[in-house]
XYZ file of C-alpha atoms in Angstrom:
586
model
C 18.737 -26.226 -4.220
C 19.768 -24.402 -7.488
C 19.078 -25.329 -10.989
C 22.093 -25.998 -12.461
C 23.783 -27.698 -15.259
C 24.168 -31.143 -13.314
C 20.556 -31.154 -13.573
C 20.043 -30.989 -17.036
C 19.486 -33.479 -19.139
C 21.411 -34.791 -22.119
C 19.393 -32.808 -24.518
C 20.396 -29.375 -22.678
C 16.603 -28.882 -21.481
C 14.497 -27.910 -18.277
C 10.894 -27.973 -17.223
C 9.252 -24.197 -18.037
C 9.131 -23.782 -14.082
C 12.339 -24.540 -13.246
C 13.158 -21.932 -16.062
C 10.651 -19.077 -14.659
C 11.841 -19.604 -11.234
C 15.790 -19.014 -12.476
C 14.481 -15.782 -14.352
C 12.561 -14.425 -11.394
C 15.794 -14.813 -9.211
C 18.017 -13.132 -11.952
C 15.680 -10.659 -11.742
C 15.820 -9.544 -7.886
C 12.564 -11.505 -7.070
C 13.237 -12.772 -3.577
C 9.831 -14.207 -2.875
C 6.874 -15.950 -4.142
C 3.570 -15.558 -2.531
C 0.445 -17.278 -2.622
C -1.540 -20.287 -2.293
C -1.687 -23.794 -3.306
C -3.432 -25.750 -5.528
C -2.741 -29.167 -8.184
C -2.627 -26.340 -11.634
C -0.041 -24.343 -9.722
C 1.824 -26.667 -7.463
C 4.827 -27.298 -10.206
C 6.100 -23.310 -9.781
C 6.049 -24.135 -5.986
C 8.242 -27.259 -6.744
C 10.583 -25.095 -9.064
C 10.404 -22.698 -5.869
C 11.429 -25.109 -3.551
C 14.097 -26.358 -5.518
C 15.814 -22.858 -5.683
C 17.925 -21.346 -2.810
C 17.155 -18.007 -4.424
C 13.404 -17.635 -3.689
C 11.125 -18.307 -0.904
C 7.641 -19.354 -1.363
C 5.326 -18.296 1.644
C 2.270 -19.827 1.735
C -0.997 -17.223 2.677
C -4.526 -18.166 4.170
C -6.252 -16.383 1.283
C -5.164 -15.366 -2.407
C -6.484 -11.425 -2.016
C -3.805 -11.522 0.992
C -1.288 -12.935 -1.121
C -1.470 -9.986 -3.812
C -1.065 -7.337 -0.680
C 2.204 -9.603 0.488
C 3.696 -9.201 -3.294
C 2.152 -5.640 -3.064
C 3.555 -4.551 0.455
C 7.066 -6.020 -0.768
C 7.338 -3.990 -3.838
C 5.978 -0.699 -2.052
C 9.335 -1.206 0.375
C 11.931 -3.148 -1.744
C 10.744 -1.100 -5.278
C 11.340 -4.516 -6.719
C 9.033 -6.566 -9.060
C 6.337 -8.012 -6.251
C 5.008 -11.700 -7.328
C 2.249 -13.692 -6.399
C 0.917 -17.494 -7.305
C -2.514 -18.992 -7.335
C -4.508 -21.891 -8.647
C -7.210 -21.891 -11.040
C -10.813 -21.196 -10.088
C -11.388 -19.993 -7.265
C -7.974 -19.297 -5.886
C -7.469 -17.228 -9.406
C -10.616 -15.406 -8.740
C -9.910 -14.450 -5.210
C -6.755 -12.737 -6.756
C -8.969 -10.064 -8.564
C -9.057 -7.350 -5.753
C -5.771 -7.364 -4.998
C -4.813 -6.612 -8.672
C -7.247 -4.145 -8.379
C -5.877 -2.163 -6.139
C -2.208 -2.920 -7.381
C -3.137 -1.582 -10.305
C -4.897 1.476 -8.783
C -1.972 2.306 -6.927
C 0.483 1.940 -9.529
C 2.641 -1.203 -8.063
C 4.469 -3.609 -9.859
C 3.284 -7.264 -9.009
C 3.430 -10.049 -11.210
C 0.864 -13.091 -11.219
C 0.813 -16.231 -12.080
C -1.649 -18.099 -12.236
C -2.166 -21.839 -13.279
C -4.737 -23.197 -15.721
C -6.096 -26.366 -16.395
C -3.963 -28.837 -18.728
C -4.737 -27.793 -22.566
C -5.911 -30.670 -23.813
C -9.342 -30.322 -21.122
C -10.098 -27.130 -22.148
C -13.169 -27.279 -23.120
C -14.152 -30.931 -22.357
C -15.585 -30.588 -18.831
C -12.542 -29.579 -17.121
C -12.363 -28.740 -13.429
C -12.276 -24.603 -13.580
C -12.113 -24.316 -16.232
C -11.436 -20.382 -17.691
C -10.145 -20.914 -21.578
C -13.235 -19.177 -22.572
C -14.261 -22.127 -24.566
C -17.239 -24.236 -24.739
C -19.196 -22.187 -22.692
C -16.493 -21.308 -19.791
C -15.173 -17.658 -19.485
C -12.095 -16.493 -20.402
C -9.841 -15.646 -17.416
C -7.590 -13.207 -20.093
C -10.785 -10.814 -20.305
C -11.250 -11.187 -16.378
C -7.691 -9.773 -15.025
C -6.767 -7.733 -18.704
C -8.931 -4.399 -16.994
C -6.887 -5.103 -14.132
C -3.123 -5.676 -15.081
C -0.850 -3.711 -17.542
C -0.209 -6.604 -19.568
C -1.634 -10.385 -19.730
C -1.229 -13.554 -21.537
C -1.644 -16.746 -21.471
C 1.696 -18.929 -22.534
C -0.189 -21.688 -24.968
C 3.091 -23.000 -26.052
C 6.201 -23.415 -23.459
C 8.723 -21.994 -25.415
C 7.393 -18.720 -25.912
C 7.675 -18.167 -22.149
C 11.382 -16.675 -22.936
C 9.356 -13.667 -24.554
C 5.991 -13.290 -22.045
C 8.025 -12.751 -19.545
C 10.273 -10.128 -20.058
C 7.114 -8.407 -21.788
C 5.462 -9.205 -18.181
C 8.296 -8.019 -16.433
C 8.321 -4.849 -18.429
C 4.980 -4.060 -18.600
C 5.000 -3.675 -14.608
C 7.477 -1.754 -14.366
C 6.865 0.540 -17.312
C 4.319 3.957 -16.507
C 2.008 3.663 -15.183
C 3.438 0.704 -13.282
C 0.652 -1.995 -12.557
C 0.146 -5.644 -12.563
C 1.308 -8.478 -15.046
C -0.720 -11.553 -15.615
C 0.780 -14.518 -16.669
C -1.917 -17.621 -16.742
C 0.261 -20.838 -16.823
C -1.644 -24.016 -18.305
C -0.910 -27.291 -16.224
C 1.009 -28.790 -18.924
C 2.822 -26.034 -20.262
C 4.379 -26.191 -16.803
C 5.564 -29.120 -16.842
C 7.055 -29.213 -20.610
C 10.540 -28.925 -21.143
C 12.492 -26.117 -22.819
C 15.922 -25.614 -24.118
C 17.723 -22.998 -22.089
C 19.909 -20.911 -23.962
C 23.513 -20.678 -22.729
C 23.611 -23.974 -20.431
C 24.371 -23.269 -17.119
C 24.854 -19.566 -17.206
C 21.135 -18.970 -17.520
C 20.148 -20.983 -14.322
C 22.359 -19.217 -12.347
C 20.610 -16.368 -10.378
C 22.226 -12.843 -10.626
C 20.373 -10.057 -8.561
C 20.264 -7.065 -10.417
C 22.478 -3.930 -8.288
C 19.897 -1.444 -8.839
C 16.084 -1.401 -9.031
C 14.290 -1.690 -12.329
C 13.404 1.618 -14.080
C 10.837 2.783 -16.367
C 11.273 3.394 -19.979
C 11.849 6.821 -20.253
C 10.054 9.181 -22.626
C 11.709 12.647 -23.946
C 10.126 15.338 -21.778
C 8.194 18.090 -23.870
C 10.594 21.362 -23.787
C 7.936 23.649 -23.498
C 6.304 22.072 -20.801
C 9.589 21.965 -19.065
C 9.731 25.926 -20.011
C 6.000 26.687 -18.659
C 6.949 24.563 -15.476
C 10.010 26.633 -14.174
C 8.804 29.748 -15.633
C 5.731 29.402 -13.747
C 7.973 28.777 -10.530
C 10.274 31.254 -10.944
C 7.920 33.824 -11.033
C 6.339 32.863 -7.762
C 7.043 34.155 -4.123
C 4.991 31.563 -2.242
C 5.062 28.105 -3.578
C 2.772 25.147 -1.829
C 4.129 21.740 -3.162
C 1.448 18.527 -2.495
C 3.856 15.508 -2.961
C 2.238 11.465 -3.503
C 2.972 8.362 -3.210
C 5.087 8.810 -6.897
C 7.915 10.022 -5.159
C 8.182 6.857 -2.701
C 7.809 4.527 -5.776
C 10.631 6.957 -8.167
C 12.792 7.257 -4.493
C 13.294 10.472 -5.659
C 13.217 11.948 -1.993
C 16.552 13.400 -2.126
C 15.057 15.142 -5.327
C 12.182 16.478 -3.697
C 14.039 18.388 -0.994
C 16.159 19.753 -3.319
C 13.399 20.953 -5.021
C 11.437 22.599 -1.633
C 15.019 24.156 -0.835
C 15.256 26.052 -3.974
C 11.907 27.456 -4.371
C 11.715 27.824 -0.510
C 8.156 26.042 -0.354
C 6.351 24.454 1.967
C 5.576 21.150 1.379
C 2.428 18.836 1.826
C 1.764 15.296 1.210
C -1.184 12.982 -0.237
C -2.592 10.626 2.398
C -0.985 7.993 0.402
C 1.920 9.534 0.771
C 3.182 10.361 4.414
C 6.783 9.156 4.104
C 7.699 11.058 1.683
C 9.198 14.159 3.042
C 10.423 14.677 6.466
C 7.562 15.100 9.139
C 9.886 17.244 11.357
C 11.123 19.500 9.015
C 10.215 22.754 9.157
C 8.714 23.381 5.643
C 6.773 20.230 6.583
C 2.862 21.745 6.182
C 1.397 18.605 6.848
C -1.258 15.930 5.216
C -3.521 17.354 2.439
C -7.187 16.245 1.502
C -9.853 14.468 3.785
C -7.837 13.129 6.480
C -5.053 16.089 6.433
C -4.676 19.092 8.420
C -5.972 22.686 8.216
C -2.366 24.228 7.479
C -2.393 22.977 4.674
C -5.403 24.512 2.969
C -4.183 27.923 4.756
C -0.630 27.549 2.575
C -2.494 26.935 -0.180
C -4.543 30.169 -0.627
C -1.569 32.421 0.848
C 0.492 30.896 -2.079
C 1.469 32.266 -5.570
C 1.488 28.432 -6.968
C 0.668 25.114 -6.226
C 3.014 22.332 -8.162
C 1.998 18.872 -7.490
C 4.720 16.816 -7.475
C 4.228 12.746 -8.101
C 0.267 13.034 -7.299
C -2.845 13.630 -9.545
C -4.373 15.032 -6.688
C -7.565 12.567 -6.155
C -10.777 13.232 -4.187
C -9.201 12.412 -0.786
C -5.829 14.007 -1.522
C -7.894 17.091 -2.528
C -11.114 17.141 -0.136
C -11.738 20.577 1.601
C -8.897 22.251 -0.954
C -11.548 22.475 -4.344
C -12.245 26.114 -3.550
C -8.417 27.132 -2.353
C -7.329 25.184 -5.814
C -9.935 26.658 -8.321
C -8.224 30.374 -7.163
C -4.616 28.597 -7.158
C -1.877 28.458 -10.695
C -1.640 24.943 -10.129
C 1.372 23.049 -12.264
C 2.527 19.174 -12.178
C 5.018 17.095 -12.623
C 4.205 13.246 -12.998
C 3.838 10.255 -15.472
C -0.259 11.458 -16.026
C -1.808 14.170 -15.754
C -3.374 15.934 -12.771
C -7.499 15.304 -12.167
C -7.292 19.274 -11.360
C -6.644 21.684 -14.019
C -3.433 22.698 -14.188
C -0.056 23.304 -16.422
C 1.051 19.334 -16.555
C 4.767 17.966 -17.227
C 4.162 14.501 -18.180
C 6.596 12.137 -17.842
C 9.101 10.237 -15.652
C 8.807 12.041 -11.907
C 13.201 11.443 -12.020
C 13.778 13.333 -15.356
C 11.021 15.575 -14.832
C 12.531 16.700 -11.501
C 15.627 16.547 -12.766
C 14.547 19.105 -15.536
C 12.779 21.639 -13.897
C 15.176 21.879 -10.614
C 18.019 21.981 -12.836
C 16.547 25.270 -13.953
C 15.909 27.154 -10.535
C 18.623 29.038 -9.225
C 20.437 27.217 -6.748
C 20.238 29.601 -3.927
C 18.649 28.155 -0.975
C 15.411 29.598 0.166
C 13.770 30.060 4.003
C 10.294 28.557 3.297
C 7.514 31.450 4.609
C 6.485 30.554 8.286
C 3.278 28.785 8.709
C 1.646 26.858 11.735
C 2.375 23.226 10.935
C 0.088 20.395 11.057
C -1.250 21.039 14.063
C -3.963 17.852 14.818
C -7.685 18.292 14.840
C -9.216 17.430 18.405
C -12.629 16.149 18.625
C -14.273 15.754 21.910
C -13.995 12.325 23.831
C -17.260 10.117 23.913
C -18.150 9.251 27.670
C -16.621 5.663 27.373
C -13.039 7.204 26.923
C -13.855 10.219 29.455
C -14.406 7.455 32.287
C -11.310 5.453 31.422
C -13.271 2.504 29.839
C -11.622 2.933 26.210
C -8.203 4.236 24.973
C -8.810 7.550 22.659
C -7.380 7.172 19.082
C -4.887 10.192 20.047
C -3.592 8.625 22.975
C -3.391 5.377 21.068
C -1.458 6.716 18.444
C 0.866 8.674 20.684
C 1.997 5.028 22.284
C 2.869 4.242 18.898
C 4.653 7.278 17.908
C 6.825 6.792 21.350
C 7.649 2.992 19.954
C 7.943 2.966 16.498
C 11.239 2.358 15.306
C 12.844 5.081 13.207
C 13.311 2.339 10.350
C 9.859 0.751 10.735
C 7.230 0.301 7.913
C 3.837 1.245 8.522
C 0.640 0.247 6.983
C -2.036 1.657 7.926
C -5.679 -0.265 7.063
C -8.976 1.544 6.332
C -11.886 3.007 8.837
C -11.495 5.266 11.662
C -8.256 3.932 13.299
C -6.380 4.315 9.787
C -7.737 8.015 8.912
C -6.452 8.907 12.756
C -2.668 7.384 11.847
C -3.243 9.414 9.208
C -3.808 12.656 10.374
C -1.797 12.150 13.962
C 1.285 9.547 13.420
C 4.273 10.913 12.372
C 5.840 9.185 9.373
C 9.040 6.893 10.092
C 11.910 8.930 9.111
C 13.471 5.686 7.413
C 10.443 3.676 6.636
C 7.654 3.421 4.288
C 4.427 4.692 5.565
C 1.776 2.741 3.347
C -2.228 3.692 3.159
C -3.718 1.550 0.124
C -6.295 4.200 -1.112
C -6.500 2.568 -4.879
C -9.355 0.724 -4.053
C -9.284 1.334 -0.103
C -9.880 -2.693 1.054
C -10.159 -3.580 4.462
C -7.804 -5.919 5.217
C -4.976 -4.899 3.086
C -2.202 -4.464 5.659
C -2.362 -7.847 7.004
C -0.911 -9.039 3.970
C 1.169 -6.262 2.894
C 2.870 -5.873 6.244
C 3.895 -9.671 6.046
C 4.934 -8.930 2.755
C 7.195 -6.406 3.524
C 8.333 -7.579 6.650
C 9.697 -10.885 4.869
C 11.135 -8.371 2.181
C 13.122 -6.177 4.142
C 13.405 -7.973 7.394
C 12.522 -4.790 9.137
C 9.868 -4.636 12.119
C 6.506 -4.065 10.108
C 3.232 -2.434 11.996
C -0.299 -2.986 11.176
C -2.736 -0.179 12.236
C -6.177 -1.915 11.714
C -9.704 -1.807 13.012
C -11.416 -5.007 14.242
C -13.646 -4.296 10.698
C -10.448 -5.528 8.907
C -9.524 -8.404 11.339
C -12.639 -10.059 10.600
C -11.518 -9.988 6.851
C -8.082 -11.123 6.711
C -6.616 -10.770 10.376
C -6.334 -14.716 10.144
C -3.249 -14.106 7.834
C -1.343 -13.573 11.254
C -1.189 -17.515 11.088
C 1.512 -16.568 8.079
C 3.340 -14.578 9.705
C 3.939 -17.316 12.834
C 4.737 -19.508 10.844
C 7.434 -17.302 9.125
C 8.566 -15.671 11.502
C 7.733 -11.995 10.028
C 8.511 -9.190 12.519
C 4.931 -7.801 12.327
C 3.686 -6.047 15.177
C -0.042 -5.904 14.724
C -2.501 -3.673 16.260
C -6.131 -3.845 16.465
C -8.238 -0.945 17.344
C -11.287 -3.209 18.339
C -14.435 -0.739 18.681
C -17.126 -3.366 17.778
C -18.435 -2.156 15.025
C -17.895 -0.957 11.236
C -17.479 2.237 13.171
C -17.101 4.771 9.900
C -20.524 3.315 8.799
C -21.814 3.910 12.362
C -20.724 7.742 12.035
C -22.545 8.078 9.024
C -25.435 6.494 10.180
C -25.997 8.471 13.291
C -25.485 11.736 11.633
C -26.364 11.563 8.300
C -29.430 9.024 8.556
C -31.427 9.771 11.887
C -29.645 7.139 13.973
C -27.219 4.235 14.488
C -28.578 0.884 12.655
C -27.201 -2.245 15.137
C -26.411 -4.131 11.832
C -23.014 -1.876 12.042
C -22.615 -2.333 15.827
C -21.075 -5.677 17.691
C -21.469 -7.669 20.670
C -18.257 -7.088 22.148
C -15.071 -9.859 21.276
C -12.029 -10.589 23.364
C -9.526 -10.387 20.147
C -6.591 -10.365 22.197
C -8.294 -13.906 24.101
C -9.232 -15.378 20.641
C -5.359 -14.940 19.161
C -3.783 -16.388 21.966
C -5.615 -19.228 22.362
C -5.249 -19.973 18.464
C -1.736 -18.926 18.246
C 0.460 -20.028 21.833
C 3.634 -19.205 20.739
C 2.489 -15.663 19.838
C 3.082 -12.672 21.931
C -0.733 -11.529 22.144
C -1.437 -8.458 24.745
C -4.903 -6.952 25.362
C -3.919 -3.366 26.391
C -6.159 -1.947 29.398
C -4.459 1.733 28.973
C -2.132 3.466 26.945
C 0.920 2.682 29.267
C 0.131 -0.957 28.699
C -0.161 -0.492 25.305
C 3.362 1.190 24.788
C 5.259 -1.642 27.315
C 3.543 -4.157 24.895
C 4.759 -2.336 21.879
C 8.512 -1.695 22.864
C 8.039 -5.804 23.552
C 7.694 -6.532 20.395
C 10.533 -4.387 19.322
C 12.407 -6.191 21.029
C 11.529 -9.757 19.924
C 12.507 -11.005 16.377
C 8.749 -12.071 15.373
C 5.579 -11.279 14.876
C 3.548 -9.928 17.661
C -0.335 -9.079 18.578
C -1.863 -6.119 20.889
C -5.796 -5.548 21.113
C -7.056 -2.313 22.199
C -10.752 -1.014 23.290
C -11.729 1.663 21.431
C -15.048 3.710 21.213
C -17.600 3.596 18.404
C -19.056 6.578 18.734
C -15.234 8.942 18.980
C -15.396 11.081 15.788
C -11.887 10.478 13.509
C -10.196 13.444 12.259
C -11.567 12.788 8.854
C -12.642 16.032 6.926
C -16.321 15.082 6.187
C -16.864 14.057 9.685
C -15.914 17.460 11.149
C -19.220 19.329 10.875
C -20.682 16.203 13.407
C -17.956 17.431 16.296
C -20.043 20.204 17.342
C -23.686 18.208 16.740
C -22.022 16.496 19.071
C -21.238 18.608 21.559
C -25.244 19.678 21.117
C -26.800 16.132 21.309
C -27.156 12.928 23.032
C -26.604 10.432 20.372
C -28.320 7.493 19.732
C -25.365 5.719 21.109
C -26.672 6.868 24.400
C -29.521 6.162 24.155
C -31.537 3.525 26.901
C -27.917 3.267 28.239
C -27.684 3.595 31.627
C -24.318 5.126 33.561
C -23.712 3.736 36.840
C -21.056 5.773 39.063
């Protein structure tokens, strides 16, 4: 039910929750994630009590910060997440991290134990007193802006600092650390009624906006103008600004062929025929030719990091490289800083508005690595042919995320981006597990079928979060590439240090068994081959909840990931040790 005035006492007042809750619903906020605990359970009361928001309740507070994360990388609303003191405020940490990494606007809250223990013994106790650390100095290197509200009523202006902070460049997290007490005391609400009453916003928060610098909006288009052959690299900036429409405008007046960061897949049309593919460690060779046939190189919403840039140093160092962003490029360059909508705005505004035939170029055209005996003989599914089920399946308006290891950097470099859906690699601080949460996240956000591409690696972090998303509901279709084995560790290992370690390789696991047994009302398939793998994934387009699909994969199949590219022909050469003292029969 809603807050409104009915519920208000004589003296025109409300608890601080009740107030927060009403603010985050005015403010778009459709969901609350996170975990229980007694110094945060009066914001899931105020929760309950609103129609406005939903609170889900996750297995594990790191998962809780990728469900606020995954919703504001698809709804490019304010993501927010709730934990407990202690321990459930600690587990929060790497989450942050990579939210604030990857530039994504989540707010936290976190309780705190009631004020007047601080300091006296209290049960996790973080005020920084009497011996205890202070929680401020633990999440400040992690969030934009963070406070903690010692007296209720100044909540009406840590908030909106909060809320601004997160959305302001570089976007990042807010932490807001909510004493027990403080909670629960009442404030006066200005305006009676009016203020309790939720009003979604009709458009999505936007960043303060900073004058551009002429002359670097001069160099820019200068610069461009002169060029014949322009290469644009375009990140995950562009997703977050939606400036996609921008972007294409952009490519079709300077007639360019365009690239994207890993991070960044869904950003430009994958079929188009300027499309030049993924740049960086996990990208495509294309990409690195366009590069050193081209006059300039204009970054557009990236800074160009190691694994956007990996394989490109020596193309780039001979390259007039320019940028246009809210920081500047880690590659030397000519730099427009400032916000990616004005800046693009500026520069395009500038070019003449002819339309230009890009040069022709070969496309991302996939690396192929040979197939390790186990797939040759039918006993495993390849991560091509894997991938190709789920480029058949996915719907057009699907989200992706994509988790970290070999499975990931494959969906990477061979599925095609959803033409209408995000397509999400967390790369900030690279965590497995991430998608588990973010999918569910996003799923519950949009309401559109979500899939997780994930290795067994990150199941056995936070796979258990499919429990969530039963017991919502969430149209997640998850799939599990299950190799047995940290299997980009085991890659490195046999190649780089004399031989495999069996610390890195499993016994094998039935997921697929283990899931349905703990989860009967869950569609749960354990593919055999690829056309069991695509009848199981069109299934669970079909259904209006969460589904579950195990596949065998090799440990030993060599991703298309750049630095794993001079082991393809070692081995064609050798037997590995994966071979070793094993024993084909048939």
């Amino acid at each position: 039910m809603s807050t409104t005035i009915a519920d208000l006492p004589e003296d025109g007042t409300v608890r601080l929750v009740d107030y927060l809750a009403g603010e985050l619903a005015r403010a778009g906020v459709t969901h609350v994630f996170g975990v229980g605990g007694a110094n945060i359970e009066d914001l899931y009361d105020a929760v309950h009590r609103t129609d406005a928001i939903g609170g889900v309740v996750a297995k594990h507070e790191f998962s809780a910060v990728t469900m606020a994360d995954g919703c504001a990388r698809t709804t490019r609303r304010l993501g927010v997440v709730a934990a407990t003191s202690g321990g459930g405020a600690m587990n929060l940490m790497p989450g942050l991290a990579e939210a604030y990494a990857s530039r994504v606007p989540v707010l936290a809250l976190v309780g705190q134990p009631p004020t007047g223990q601080e300091g006296h013994g209290a049960f996790q106790d973080t005020s920084g007193k009497a011996g205890s650390f202070d929680a401020r100095e633990v999440f400040a290197p992690v969030s934009r802006f963070c406070a903690r509200v010692d007296d209720a009523d100044s909540i009406r202006e840590l908030l909106p600092r909060a809320i601004a902070a997160a959305h302001a460049d570089p976007r990042g997290p807010a932490v807001l650390l909510l004493p027990k007490d403080v909670q629960q005391a009442r404030i006066r609400v200005p305006g009676g009624a009016a203020a309790q009453t939720p009003q979604v916003p009709t458009s999505v928060p936007t960043a303060s906006v900073a004058r551009l610098d002429t002359d670097a909006v001069t160099a820019v288009t200068d610069t461009l103008r002169r060029a014949d052959r322009v290469l644009v690299i375009a990140g995950d900036e562009v997703a977050a600004t939606g400036t996609h429409a921008e972007l294409v405008e952009l490519a079709r007046r300077l007639g360019a062929w365009v690239a994207v960061t890993p991070d960044a897949k869904d950003v430009f049309d994958n079929s188009d025929p300027r499309f030049a593919g993924v740049a960086g460690v996990m990208g495509h060779a294309n990409v690195e030719d366009c590069l050193r046939r081209a006059d300039v190189c204009l970054l557009v919403g990236t800074r160009l990091p190691s694994l956007a840039c990996g394989g490109l140093e020596q193309a780039l160092a001979a390259s007039d490289v320019v940028c246009l962003g809210p920081e500047p490029p880690f590659v030397p360059g000519t730099a427009l800083i400032g916000h990616l909508p004005e800046a693009l705005r500026a520069v395009t505004g500038r070019l003449p508005q002819r339309s230009r035939a890009c040069p022709e170029h070969a496309g991302p055209l996939p690396t192929v690595a040979p197939l390790p005996d186990s797939q040759a003989l039918g006993r495993t599914i390849p991560y091509a042919r894997a991938v190709a089920a789920v480029q058949a399946a996915l719907p057009h308006d699907a989200h992706v995320f994509v988790d970290a290891g070999n499975a990931g950097a494959s969906a990477v470099h061979l599925l095609p981006a959803p033409r209408h859906g995000r397509f999400v690699l967390a790369v900030g601080m690279g965590g497995m597990g991430y998608t588990f949460g973010a999918a569910i996240g996003a799923a519950l956000a949009t309401g559109r079928r979500t899939y997780v591409l994930a290795g067994d690696g990150a199941f056995y972090m936070h796979g258990m979060e499919v429990h969530t998303a039963v017991e919502y509901a969430a149209p997640v279709t998850f799939v599990v590439f299950n190799n047995n084995a940290h299997a980009m560790c085991a890659v490195r290992e046999e190649y780089l240090q004399g031989g495999v370690r069996s610390d890195d390789l499993f016994s094998r696991t039935d997921i697929a068994a283990g899931v349905a047994a703990a989860f009967p009302s869950l569609e749960v398939t354990g593919a055999d081959d690829t056309a069991h793998l695509r009848r199981a994934l069109f299934r669970s387009n079909a259904g209006a909840g969460p589904a579950f699909i195990a596949l065998d994969c090799d440990p030993a199949e060599i991703p298309p990931f750049r630095p794993f590219q001079s082991f393809v022909q070692a081995a064609d050469n050798k037997e590995s040790s994966y071979e070793r003292g094993i024993v084909h029969v048939g």
